[in-house]
mmCIF file of C-alpha atoms in Angstrom:
data_model
loop_
_atom_site.group_PDB
_atom_site.id
_atom_site.type_symbol
_atom_site.label_atom_id
_atom_site.label_comp_id
_atom_site.label_asym_id
_atom_site.label_seq_id
_atom_site.Cartn_x
_atom_site.Cartn_y
_atom_site.Cartn_z
ATOM 1 C CA MET E 557 -15.553 -21.380 20.519
ATOM 2 C CA ALA E 558 -12.166 -22.407 21.938
ATOM 3 C CA LYS E 559 -11.652 -24.579 18.863
ATOM 4 C CA LYS E 560 -12.416 -21.606 16.598
ATOM 5 C CA ALA E 561 -10.025 -19.334 18.474
ATOM 6 C CA TRP E 562 -7.399 -22.060 18.237
ATOM 7 C CA ARG E 563 -7.862 -22.293 14.438
ATOM 8 C CA PHE E 564 -7.558 -18.524 14.036
ATOM 9 C CA LEU E 565 -4.396 -18.558 16.132
ATOM 10 C CA ILE E 566 -2.841 -21.320 14.045
ATOM 11 C CA GLN E 567 -3.591 -19.396 10.819
ATOM 12 C CA MET E 568 -1.975 -16.327 12.343
ATOM 13 C CA VAL E 569 1.099 -18.307 13.392
ATOM 14 C CA ILE E 570 1.459 -19.633 9.814
ATOM 15 C CA LEU E 571 1.446 -16.051 8.475
ATOM 16 C CA ILE E 572 3.896 -14.846 11.134
ATOM 17 C CA ALA E 573 6.176 -17.795 10.308
ATOM 18 C CA ILE E 574 6.111 -17.000 6.567
ATOM 19 C CA TYR E 575 6.857 -13.359 7.366
ATOM 20 C CA GLN E 576 9.805 -14.353 9.571
ATOM 21 C CA ILE E 577 11.144 -16.786 6.945
ATOM 22 C CA GLY E 578 11.022 -13.840 4.522
ATOM 23 C CA ASN E 579 13.012 -11.697 6.965
ATOM 24 C CA VAL E 580 15.615 -14.380 7.608
ATOM 25 C CA THR E 581 15.967 -15.092 3.871
ATOM 26 C CA ALA E 582 16.502 -11.394 3.072
ATOM 27 C CA TRP E 583 19.067 -11.083 5.874
ATOM 28 C CA PHE E 584 20.841 -14.346 5.091
ATOM 29 C CA LEU E 585 21.154 -13.751 1.343
ATOM 30 C CA HIS E 586 21.846 -9.989 1.794
ATOM 31 C CA LEU E 587 18.965 -9.243 -0.575
ATOM 32 C CA PRO E 588 17.995 -5.602 -1.084
ATOM 33 C CA ILE E 589 14.346 -6.778 -1.100
ATOM 34 C CA PRO E 590 12.417 -6.373 2.193
ATOM 35 C CA GLY E 591 11.525 -9.540 4.102
ATOM 36 C CA ASN E 592 7.800 -8.822 3.886
ATOM 37 C CA VAL E 593 7.964 -8.766 0.064
ATOM 38 C CA ILE E 594 9.754 -12.118 0.086
ATOM 39 C CA GLY E 595 6.934 -13.237 2.408
ATOM 40 C CA ILE E 596 4.313 -12.190 -0.191
ATOM 41 C CA ILE E 597 6.141 -14.090 -2.937
ATOM 42 C CA LEU E 598 6.607 -17.137 -0.682
ATOM 43 C CA LEU E 599 2.924 -17.307 0.290
ATOM 44 C CA PHE E 600 1.890 -16.889 -3.361
ATOM 45 C CA VAL E 601 4.165 -19.768 -4.400
ATOM 46 C CA LEU E 602 2.891 -21.970 -1.543
ATOM 47 C CA LEU E 603 -0.721 -21.299 -2.589
ATOM 48 C CA TRP E 604 0.150 -21.911 -6.223
ATOM 49 C CA LEU E 605 1.876 -25.227 -5.483
ATOM 50 C CA GLY E 606 -1.054 -26.232 -3.303
ATOM 51 C CA VAL E 607 1.146 -26.659 -0.209
ATOM 52 C CA ILE E 608 -1.206 -24.244 1.555
ATOM 53 C CA LYS E 609 -4.903 -24.202 0.629
ATOM 54 C CA ILE E 610 -6.579 -20.815 0.619
ATOM 55 C CA GLU E 611 -9.208 -22.049 3.136
ATOM 56 C CA GLN E 612 -6.428 -22.870 5.595
ATOM 57 C CA ILE E 613 -5.417 -19.229 5.993
ATOM 58 C CA GLU E 614 -8.347 -17.216 4.669
ATOM 59 C CA TRP E 615 -9.829 -16.426 8.065
ATOM 60 C CA ALA E 616 -6.687 -14.714 9.324
ATOM 61 C CA THR E 617 -5.773 -13.075 5.983
ATOM 62 C CA GLY E 618 -9.327 -11.766 5.556
ATOM 63 C CA TRP E 619 -9.259 -10.244 9.037
ATOM 64 C CA LEU E 620 -5.795 -8.729 8.565
ATOM 65 C CA LEU E 621 -6.620 -7.241 5.152
ATOM 66 C CA LYS E 622 -9.939 -5.857 6.412
ATOM 67 C CA HIS E 623 -8.054 -3.980 9.125
ATOM 68 C CA LEU E 624 -4.902 -3.306 7.082
ATOM 69 C CA GLY E 625 -5.585 0.420 7.499
ATOM 70 C CA PHE E 626 -5.364 0.140 11.288
ATOM 71 C CA PHE E 627 -1.687 -0.859 11.242
ATOM 72 C CA PHE E 628 -0.797 2.304 9.314
ATOM 73 C CA ILE E 629 -2.306 4.579 11.945
ATOM 74 C CA PRO E 630 0.435 4.304 14.637
ATOM 75 C CA ILE E 631 3.001 4.905 11.876
ATOM 76 C CA SER E 632 1.098 7.951 10.569
ATOM 77 C CA VAL E 633 1.021 9.385 14.088
ATOM 78 C CA GLY E 634 4.789 9.766 13.568
ATOM 79 C CA LEU E 635 3.871 12.686 11.276
ATOM 80 C CA MET E 636 3.626 14.763 14.465
ATOM 81 C CA THR E 637 7.433 14.715 14.773
ATOM 82 C CA LEU E 638 7.756 16.327 11.343
ATOM 83 C CA GLY E 639 5.620 19.362 12.188
ATOM 84 C CA ASN E 640 8.334 21.971 11.668
ATOM 85 C CA MET E 641 9.440 20.523 8.380
ATOM 86 C CA PHE E 642 5.910 20.658 7.067
ATOM 87 C CA VAL E 643 5.533 24.267 8.116
ATOM 88 C CA SER E 644 8.586 25.245 6.054
ATOM 89 C CA ASN E 645 8.190 22.863 3.089
ATOM 90 C CA GLY E 646 4.538 21.776 3.246
ATOM 91 C CA LEU E 647 3.355 23.489 0.061
ATOM 92 C CA ALA E 648 6.275 22.181 -1.992
ATOM 93 C CA PHE E 649 5.627 18.624 -0.700
ATOM 94 C CA LEU E 650 1.935 18.810 -1.453
ATOM 95 C CA ALA E 651 2.528 20.189 -4.969
ATOM 96 C CA ILE E 652 5.075 17.460 -5.748
ATOM 97 C CA LEU E 653 2.896 14.648 -4.384
ATOM 98 C CA LEU E 654 -0.268 15.919 -6.137
ATOM 99 C CA VAL E 655 1.288 16.454 -9.572
ATOM 100 C CA SER E 656 3.326 13.225 -9.553
ATOM 101 C CA ALA E 657 0.321 11.164 -8.387
ATOM 102 C CA PHE E 658 -1.839 12.571 -11.217
ATOM 103 C CA ILE E 659 0.907 11.895 -13.776
ATOM 104 C CA GLY E 660 1.328 8.325 -12.488
ATOM 105 C CA LEU E 661 -2.443 7.648 -12.519
ATOM 106 C CA LEU E 662 -2.754 9.009 -16.062
ATOM 107 C CA PHE E 663 0.178 7.015 -17.473
ATOM 108 C CA ALA E 664 -0.554 3.756 -15.609
ATOM 109 C CA GLY E 665 -4.255 3.853 -16.510
ATOM 110 C CA LYS E 666 -3.937 5.036 -20.104
ATOM 111 C CA THR E 667 -1.106 2.614 -20.985
ATOM 112 C CA THR E 668 -2.970 -0.359 -19.509
ATOM 113 C CA GLN E 669 -6.200 0.587 -21.290
ATOM 114 C CA ILE E 670 -4.476 1.038 -24.681
ATOM 115 C CA VAL E 671 -2.709 -2.342 -24.429
ATOM 116 C CA ILE E 672 -5.922 -4.094 -23.306
ATOM 117 C CA MET E 673 -7.900 -2.570 -26.205
ATOM 118 C CA LYS E 674 -5.214 -3.622 -28.657
ATOM 119 C CA ASN E 675 -5.129 -7.198 -27.264
ATOM 120 C CA ASP E 676 -8.894 -7.598 -27.253
ATOM 121 C CA LYS E 677 -9.120 -6.222 -30.807
ATOM 122 C CA GLU E 678 -6.492 -8.664 -32.086
ATOM 123 C CA LYS E 679 -8.312 -11.557 -30.456
ATOM 124 C CA VAL E 680 -11.623 -10.496 -32.035
ATOM 125 C CA ASN E 681 -9.986 -10.188 -35.467
ATOM 126 C CA TYR E 682 -8.422 -13.602 -35.110
ATOM 127 C CA HIS E 683 -11.799 -14.990 -34.103
ATOM 128 C CA ASP E 684 -13.486 -13.387 -37.151
ATOM 129 C CA HIS E 685 -10.834 -14.818 -39.375
ATOM 130 C CA ALA E 686 -11.330 -18.284 -37.912
ATOM 131 C CA LEU E 687 -15.020 -18.059 -38.687
ATOM 132 C CA MET Q 1338 0.260 3.660 31.765
ATOM 133 C CA ILE Q 1339 0.896 6.034 28.845
ATOM 134 C CA THR Q 1340 1.308 3.000 26.587
ATOM 135 C CA LEU Q 1341 -2.053 1.616 27.655
ATOM 136 C CA PHE Q 1342 -3.666 5.030 27.143
ATOM 137 C CA SER Q 1343 -2.016 5.304 23.699
ATOM 138 C CA ILE Q 1344 -3.310 1.901 22.600
ATOM 139 C CA LEU Q 1345 -6.768 2.728 23.898
ATOM 140 C CA ILE Q 1346 -7.071 6.036 22.037
ATOM 141 C CA THR Q 1347 -5.650 4.484 18.848
ATOM 142 C CA ILE Q 1348 -8.200 1.657 18.795
ATOM 143 C CA SER Q 1349 -11.044 4.013 19.783
ATOM 144 C CA ALA Q 1350 -10.069 6.532 17.094
ATOM 145 C CA TYR Q 1351 -9.930 3.715 14.523
ATOM 146 C CA TYR Q 1352 -13.385 2.373 15.363
ATOM 147 C CA PHE Q 1353 -14.854 5.867 15.532
ATOM 148 C CA SER Q 1354 -13.410 6.745 12.095
ATOM 149 C CA ARG Q 1355 -14.633 3.484 10.588
ATOM 150 C CA TYR Q 1356 -18.114 4.128 11.947
ATOM 151 C CA LEU Q 1357 -18.103 7.714 10.648
ATOM 152 C CA GLY Q 1358 -16.684 6.611 7.295
ATOM 153 C CA LYS Q 1359 -19.505 4.105 6.827
ATOM 154 C CA LYS Q 1360 -22.090 6.730 7.689
ATOM 155 C CA TYR Q 1361 -20.597 9.661 5.774
ATOM 156 C CA SER Q 1362 -18.488 8.378 2.921
ATOM 157 C CA SER Q 1363 -15.935 11.049 2.077
ATOM 158 C CA PRO Q 1364 -12.176 11.147 1.566
ATOM 159 C CA LEU Q 1365 -12.052 13.145 4.819
ATOM 160 C CA THR Q 1366 -13.545 10.221 6.762
ATOM 161 C CA ASN Q 1367 -10.866 7.784 5.535
ATOM 162 C CA PRO Q 1368 -9.993 5.829 8.729
ATOM 163 C CA VAL Q 1369 -6.218 6.269 8.425
ATOM 164 C CA PHE Q 1370 -6.462 9.998 7.756
ATOM 165 C CA LEU Q 1371 -9.117 10.800 10.356
ATOM 166 C CA SER Q 1372 -7.717 8.548 13.134
ATOM 167 C CA THR Q 1373 -4.248 10.045 12.702
ATOM 168 C CA ILE Q 1374 -5.598 13.572 13.122
ATOM 169 C CA ILE Q 1375 -7.687 12.600 16.167
ATOM 170 C CA ILE Q 1376 -4.760 10.772 17.843
ATOM 171 C CA ILE Q 1377 -2.219 13.544 17.197
ATOM 172 C CA PHE Q 1378 -4.747 16.047 18.593
ATOM 173 C CA LEU Q 1379 -5.325 13.920 21.732
ATOM 174 C CA LEU Q 1380 -1.577 13.355 22.270
ATOM 175 C CA VAL Q 1381 -0.817 17.062 21.890
ATOM 176 C CA ILE Q 1382 -3.499 18.177 24.356
ATOM 177 C CA SER Q 1383 -2.395 15.527 26.890
ATOM 178 C CA HIS Q 1384 1.279 16.544 26.438
ATOM 179 C CA ILE Q 1385 2.424 13.096 25.278
ATOM 180 C CA SER Q 1386 5.359 13.102 22.856
ATOM 181 C CA PHE Q 1387 5.783 10.653 19.991
ATOM 182 C CA ASN Q 1388 8.661 9.059 21.903
ATOM 183 C CA GLU Q 1389 6.264 8.210 24.715
ATOM 184 C CA TYR Q 1390 3.785 6.874 22.147
ATOM 185 C CA ARG Q 1391 6.466 4.706 20.500
ATOM 186 C CA PRO Q 1392 6.129 1.559 22.730
ATOM 187 C CA ALA Q 1393 2.415 1.454 21.877
ATOM 188 C CA ASN Q 1394 3.363 1.886 18.221
ATOM 189 C CA THR Q 1395 5.648 -1.167 18.396
ATOM 190 C CA ILE Q 1396 2.957 -3.325 20.007
ATOM 191 C CA MET Q 1397 0.207 -2.316 17.564
ATOM 192 C CA THR Q 1398 2.295 -2.727 14.426
ATOM 193 C CA PHE Q 1399 3.378 -6.271 15.383
ATOM 194 C CA LEU Q 1400 0.839 -7.748 12.955
ATOM 195 C CA LEU Q 1401 1.734 -5.425 10.067
ATOM 196 C CA GLY Q 1402 4.286 -7.951 8.764
ATOM 197 C CA PRO Q 1403 1.828 -10.883 8.530
ATOM 198 C CA ALA Q 1404 -0.858 -8.474 7.223
ATOM 199 C CA THR Q 1405 1.472 -7.519 4.367
ATOM 200 C CA VAL Q 1406 2.172 -11.178 3.617
ATOM 201 C CA ALA Q 1407 -1.632 -11.648 3.439
ATOM 202 C CA LEU Q 1408 -1.617 -9.511 0.265
ATOM 203 C CA ALA Q 1409 -0.556 -12.683 -1.551
ATOM 204 C CA VAL Q 1410 -4.158 -13.884 -1.239
ATOM 205 C CA PRO Q 1411 -5.879 -11.242 -3.476
ATOM 206 C CA ILE Q 1412 -3.007 -11.609 -5.940
ATOM 207 C CA TYR Q 1413 -3.505 -15.389 -5.973
ATOM 208 C CA LYS Q 1414 -7.290 -15.122 -6.254
ATOM 209 C CA ASN Q 1415 -7.051 -12.804 -9.264
ATOM 210 C CA ARG Q 1416 -4.224 -14.679 -10.970
ATOM 211 C CA GLU Q 1417 -6.445 -15.653 -13.932
ATOM 212 C CA LEU Q 1418 -7.498 -12.072 -14.576
ATOM 213 C CA PHE Q 1419 -3.849 -11.067 -14.374
ATOM 214 C CA ALA Q 1420 -2.761 -13.955 -16.597
ATOM 215 C CA LYS Q 1421 -5.234 -12.765 -19.246
ATOM 216 C CA TYR Q 1422 -3.965 -9.186 -19.133
ATOM 217 C CA ILE Q 1423 -0.389 -9.900 -18.038
ATOM 218 C CA GLY Q 1424 1.204 -7.820 -20.811
ATOM 219 C CA ALA Q 1425 -1.022 -4.818 -20.215
ATOM 220 C CA ALA Q 1426 -0.668 -5.142 -16.425
ATOM 221 C CA SER Q 1427 3.154 -5.366 -16.434
ATOM 222 C CA ILE Q 1428 3.562 -2.443 -18.828
ATOM 223 C CA GLY Q 1429 0.956 -0.383 -16.964
ATOM 224 C CA ILE Q 1430 2.468 -0.936 -13.508
ATOM 225 C CA ILE Q 1431 6.050 -0.288 -14.657
ATOM 226 C CA ILE Q 1432 5.101 2.852 -16.645
ATOM 227 C CA GLY Q 1433 3.053 4.040 -13.655
ATOM 228 C CA ILE Q 1434 5.925 3.607 -11.168
ATOM 229 C CA LEU Q 1435 8.509 5.182 -13.488
ATOM 230 C CA THR Q 1436 6.425 8.237 -14.466
ATOM 231 C CA THR Q 1437 5.243 9.023 -10.934
ATOM 232 C CA VAL Q 1438 8.725 8.635 -9.381
ATOM 233 C CA THR Q 1439 10.522 10.515 -12.174
ATOM 234 C CA SER Q 1440 8.057 13.417 -12.167
ATOM 235 C CA ALA Q 1441 8.257 13.676 -8.362
ATOM 236 C CA ILE Q 1442 12.077 13.745 -8.382
ATOM 237 C CA LEU Q 1443 12.260 16.258 -11.236
ATOM 238 C CA LEU Q 1444 9.796 18.557 -9.468
ATOM 239 C CA ALA Q 1445 11.731 18.258 -6.193
ATOM 240 C CA LYS Q 1446 14.955 19.168 -7.994
ATOM 241 C CA VAL Q 1447 13.286 22.166 -9.687
ATOM 242 C CA LEU Q 1448 12.043 23.291 -6.247
ATOM 243 C CA GLN Q 1449 15.607 22.705 -4.923
ATOM 244 C CA LEU Q 1450 14.653 20.417 -2.030
ATOM 245 C CA PRO Q 1451 17.558 18.774 -0.155
ATOM 246 C CA ASN Q 1452 18.493 15.166 -1.031
ATOM 247 C CA ILE Q 1453 17.047 13.710 2.191
ATOM 248 C CA PHE Q 1454 13.573 14.776 0.995
ATOM 249 C CA ILE Q 1455 14.136 13.499 -2.544
ATOM 250 C CA LEU Q 1456 15.268 10.030 -1.390
ATOM 251 C CA GLY Q 1457 11.865 9.199 0.107
ATOM 252 C CA LEU Q 1458 9.988 10.196 -3.055
ATOM 253 C CA THR Q 1459 11.256 7.044 -4.806
ATOM 254 C CA VAL Q 1460 8.958 4.853 -2.682
ATOM 255 C CA LYS Q 1461 6.009 7.246 -2.210
ATOM 256 C CA SER Q 1462 3.567 4.995 -4.115
ATOM 257 C CA VAL Q 1463 4.465 1.750 -2.314
ATOM 258 C CA THR Q 1464 2.270 0.366 0.473
ATOM 259 C CA VAL Q 1465 3.520 1.628 3.878
ATOM 260 C CA PRO Q 1466 5.075 -1.547 5.355
ATOM 261 C CA VAL Q 1467 7.120 -2.186 2.213
ATOM 262 C CA ALA Q 1468 7.975 1.503 1.707
ATOM 263 C CA THR Q 1469 9.382 1.807 5.231
ATOM 264 C CA GLU Q 1470 11.401 -1.399 4.721
ATOM 265 C CA ILE Q 1471 12.868 -0.135 1.425
ATOM 266 C CA GLY Q 1472 13.419 3.142 3.272
ATOM 267 C CA LYS Q 1473 15.717 1.395 5.755
ATOM 268 C CA ILE Q 1474 17.680 -0.233 2.910
ATOM 269 C CA ILE Q 1475 18.220 3.094 1.073
ATOM 270 C CA HIS Q 1476 18.815 4.943 4.411
ATOM 271 C CA GLY Q 1477 15.799 7.235 4.169
ATOM 272 C CA ASN Q 1478 13.862 8.844 7.017
ATOM 273 C CA THR Q 1479 11.108 6.364 7.960
ATOM 274 C CA SER Q 1480 8.640 8.948 9.296
ATOM 275 C CA LEU Q 1481 9.121 11.137 6.235
ATOM 276 C CA ILE Q 1482 8.605 8.171 3.912
ATOM 277 C CA ALA Q 1483 5.452 7.170 5.802
ATOM 278 C CA ALA Q 1484 4.247 10.768 5.395
ATOM 279 C CA TYR Q 1485 4.827 10.747 1.616
ATOM 280 C CA VAL Q 1486 3.127 7.370 1.269
ATOM 281 C CA ILE Q 1487 0.083 8.232 3.374
ATOM 282 C CA ILE Q 1488 -0.430 11.632 1.747
ATOM 283 C CA THR Q 1489 -0.034 10.037 -1.706
ATOM 284 C CA GLY Q 1490 -2.636 7.405 -0.749
ATOM 285 C CA MET Q 1491 -5.038 10.139 0.358
ATOM 286 C CA ILE Q 1492 -4.540 12.052 -2.916
ATOM 287 C CA GLY Q 1493 -5.263 8.894 -4.913
ATOM 288 C CA ALA Q 1494 -8.348 8.123 -2.818
ATOM 289 C CA MET Q 1495 -9.707 11.669 -3.070
ATOM 290 C CA PHE Q 1496 -8.967 12.498 -6.715
ATOM 291 C CA GLY Q 1497 -8.026 9.193 -8.377
ATOM 292 C CA SER Q 1498 -11.379 8.407 -9.968
ATOM 293 C CA LYS Q 1499 -11.791 12.045 -11.075
ATOM 294 C CA VAL Q 1500 -8.396 12.046 -12.821
ATOM 295 C CA LEU Q 1501 -9.214 8.734 -14.535
ATOM 296 C CA ASN Q 1502 -12.606 10.096 -15.673
ATOM 297 C CA LEU Q 1503 -10.985 13.261 -17.002
ATOM 298 C CA PHE Q 1504 -8.670 11.252 -19.247
ATOM 299 C CA LYS Q 1505 -11.420 8.816 -20.289
ATOM 300 C CA ILE Q 1506 -9.809 5.794 -18.656
ATOM 301 C CA ASP Q 1507 -12.952 3.706 -18.255
ATOM 302 C CA HIS Q 1508 -11.810 0.060 -18.448
ATOM 303 C CA PRO Q 1509 -12.345 -1.387 -14.927
ATOM 304 C CA PHE Q 1510 -9.044 -3.325 -15.052
ATOM 305 C CA ALA Q 1511 -7.083 -0.204 -16.075
ATOM 306 C CA ARG Q 1512 -8.803 1.931 -13.405
ATOM 307 C CA GLY Q 1513 -8.087 -0.548 -10.591
ATOM 308 C CA LEU Q 1514 -4.514 -1.023 -11.760
ATOM 309 C CA ALA Q 1515 -3.774 2.715 -11.872
ATOM 310 C CA ILE Q 1516 -5.194 3.343 -8.388
ATOM 311 C CA GLY Q 1517 -3.483 0.309 -6.808
ATOM 312 C CA THR Q 1518 -0.123 1.138 -8.424
ATOM 313 C CA ILE Q 1519 -0.122 4.819 -7.449
ATOM 314 C CA ALA Q 1520 -2.203 4.984 -4.258
ATOM 315 C CA HIS Q 1521 -1.590 1.524 -2.657
ATOM 316 C CA GLY Q 1522 -3.897 0.446 0.226
ATOM 317 C CA ILE Q 1523 -5.671 3.733 0.897
ATOM 318 C CA GLY Q 1524 -6.522 4.041 -2.815
ATOM 319 C CA THR Q 1525 -7.489 0.366 -2.967
ATOM 320 C CA ALA Q 1526 -10.106 0.935 -0.263
ATOM 321 C CA GLU Q 1527 -11.711 3.524 -2.583
ATOM 322 C CA ALA Q 1528 -11.391 1.265 -5.659
ATOM 323 C CA VAL Q 1529 -13.327 -1.444 -3.782
ATOM 324 C CA LYS Q 1530 -16.252 0.985 -3.493
ATOM 325 C CA GLU Q 1531 -16.160 1.585 -7.278
ATOM 326 C CA GLY Q 1532 -16.484 -2.094 -8.210
ATOM 327 C CA GLU Q 1533 -15.371 -5.663 -7.562
ATOM 328 C CA VAL Q 1534 -12.912 -5.859 -10.478
ATOM 329 C CA GLN Q 1535 -11.413 -2.463 -9.650
ATOM 330 C CA GLY Q 1536 -10.927 -3.447 -6.000
ATOM 331 C CA ALA Q 1537 -9.388 -6.843 -6.731
ATOM 332 C CA VAL Q 1538 -7.051 -5.481 -9.407
ATOM 333 C CA ALA Q 1539 -6.049 -2.526 -7.206
ATOM 334 C CA GLY Q 1540 -5.145 -4.880 -4.343
ATOM 335 C CA ALA Q 1541 -3.084 -7.111 -6.601
ATOM 336 C CA ALA Q 1542 -1.467 -4.145 -8.413
ATOM 337 C CA MET Q 1543 -0.490 -2.670 -5.033
ATOM 338 C CA GLY Q 1544 1.299 -5.915 -4.138
ATOM 339 C CA ILE Q 1545 3.018 -6.248 -7.514
ATOM 340 C CA ALA Q 1546 4.044 -2.560 -7.559
ATOM 341 C CA ALA Q 1547 5.540 -3.087 -4.083
ATOM 342 C CA VAL Q 1548 7.558 -6.100 -5.268
ATOM 343 C CA LEU Q 1549 8.738 -4.348 -8.459
ATOM 344 C CA THR Q 1550 9.694 -1.133 -6.656
ATOM 345 C CA SER Q 1551 11.636 -3.001 -3.975
ATOM 346 C CA CYS Q 1552 13.489 -4.914 -6.695
ATOM 347 C CA ILE Q 1553 14.326 -1.786 -8.733
ATOM 348 C CA ILE Q 1554 14.827 1.191 -6.395
ATOM 349 C CA PRO Q 1555 17.711 -0.034 -4.133
ATOM 350 C CA TYR Q 1556 19.736 -0.827 -7.278
ATOM 351 C CA ILE Q 1557 19.179 2.470 -9.106
ATOM 352 C CA ILE Q 1558 19.076 4.816 -6.105
ATOM 353 C CA LYS Q 1559 22.708 5.913 -6.517
ATOM 354 C CA TYR Q 1560 22.042 7.080 -10.070
ATOM 355 C CA ILE Q 1561 19.018 9.134 -9.066
ATOM 356 C CA LEU Q 1562 20.605 11.509 -6.563
#
């Protein structure tokens, strides 16, 4: 039990360290990219190079991603400070967010699907030709 | 004392919403959405301001940084699927970000909203921790940005699959990509329910969209306003 807790803690410390390295890198190089994004890229590269094995961090990452929603809640509670603004501009905000989300979904989805179809078709044709 | 109370109601509201969401699956029982409403209600009736809630906020969001870094894992796990469709995925994510941000800004300008409101719209589709970080870089209002992002996530979770059905977007990869790109984590939670491929692609697309947006927006922000 204590050994398990210890392992979980170590995995967590690894993730916190990568996150902090990301922060320091962004600050040190004056990058306009947030430290947490550099952290994502760094962890991906470390996994890719095999420096970190997925099993070595999967317990902590699985737990964090399962409860990712939780960490947004205290931030969302900050909405309560914007009450007045929403009373005066709420409908405009909602209209903008609804319409732009639908447009984005349509274009992202349709473009991806068209390119995939085209790719798959070309591969099939090539295959037929080879036969 | 207030901090302890705040942490207690936040965790309770989260577990209650998760329980309810498992029992009655509906966009209205989304844990982030429902917990937020419950907590704001409890804080208002106990006369606690957000400033008094803030220390609890700082404690509870300590792990948000490492949790964001953890997004590298679904991206890594699905790297082969992405490698196969890399062209389609890159074009899809970039077109998705550009169309949703451009349409939002144009609409805001037509409705004559002040610049401070327009600024935040540029990151409305990016997962919260990254959006608030970009927000600091472009000097936006963090609470406002979080509001845009969370409401956008809710819209994607509630209507995303319906919009995709309407326009006959039925390829699982394309569906997951669209939802992850536009509606980040809250949308991804819905995509997971639709299917394994959709969920995995949505999670990875959310991470990639976050990286792309944070690389593009701070550089072009001065040309937008």
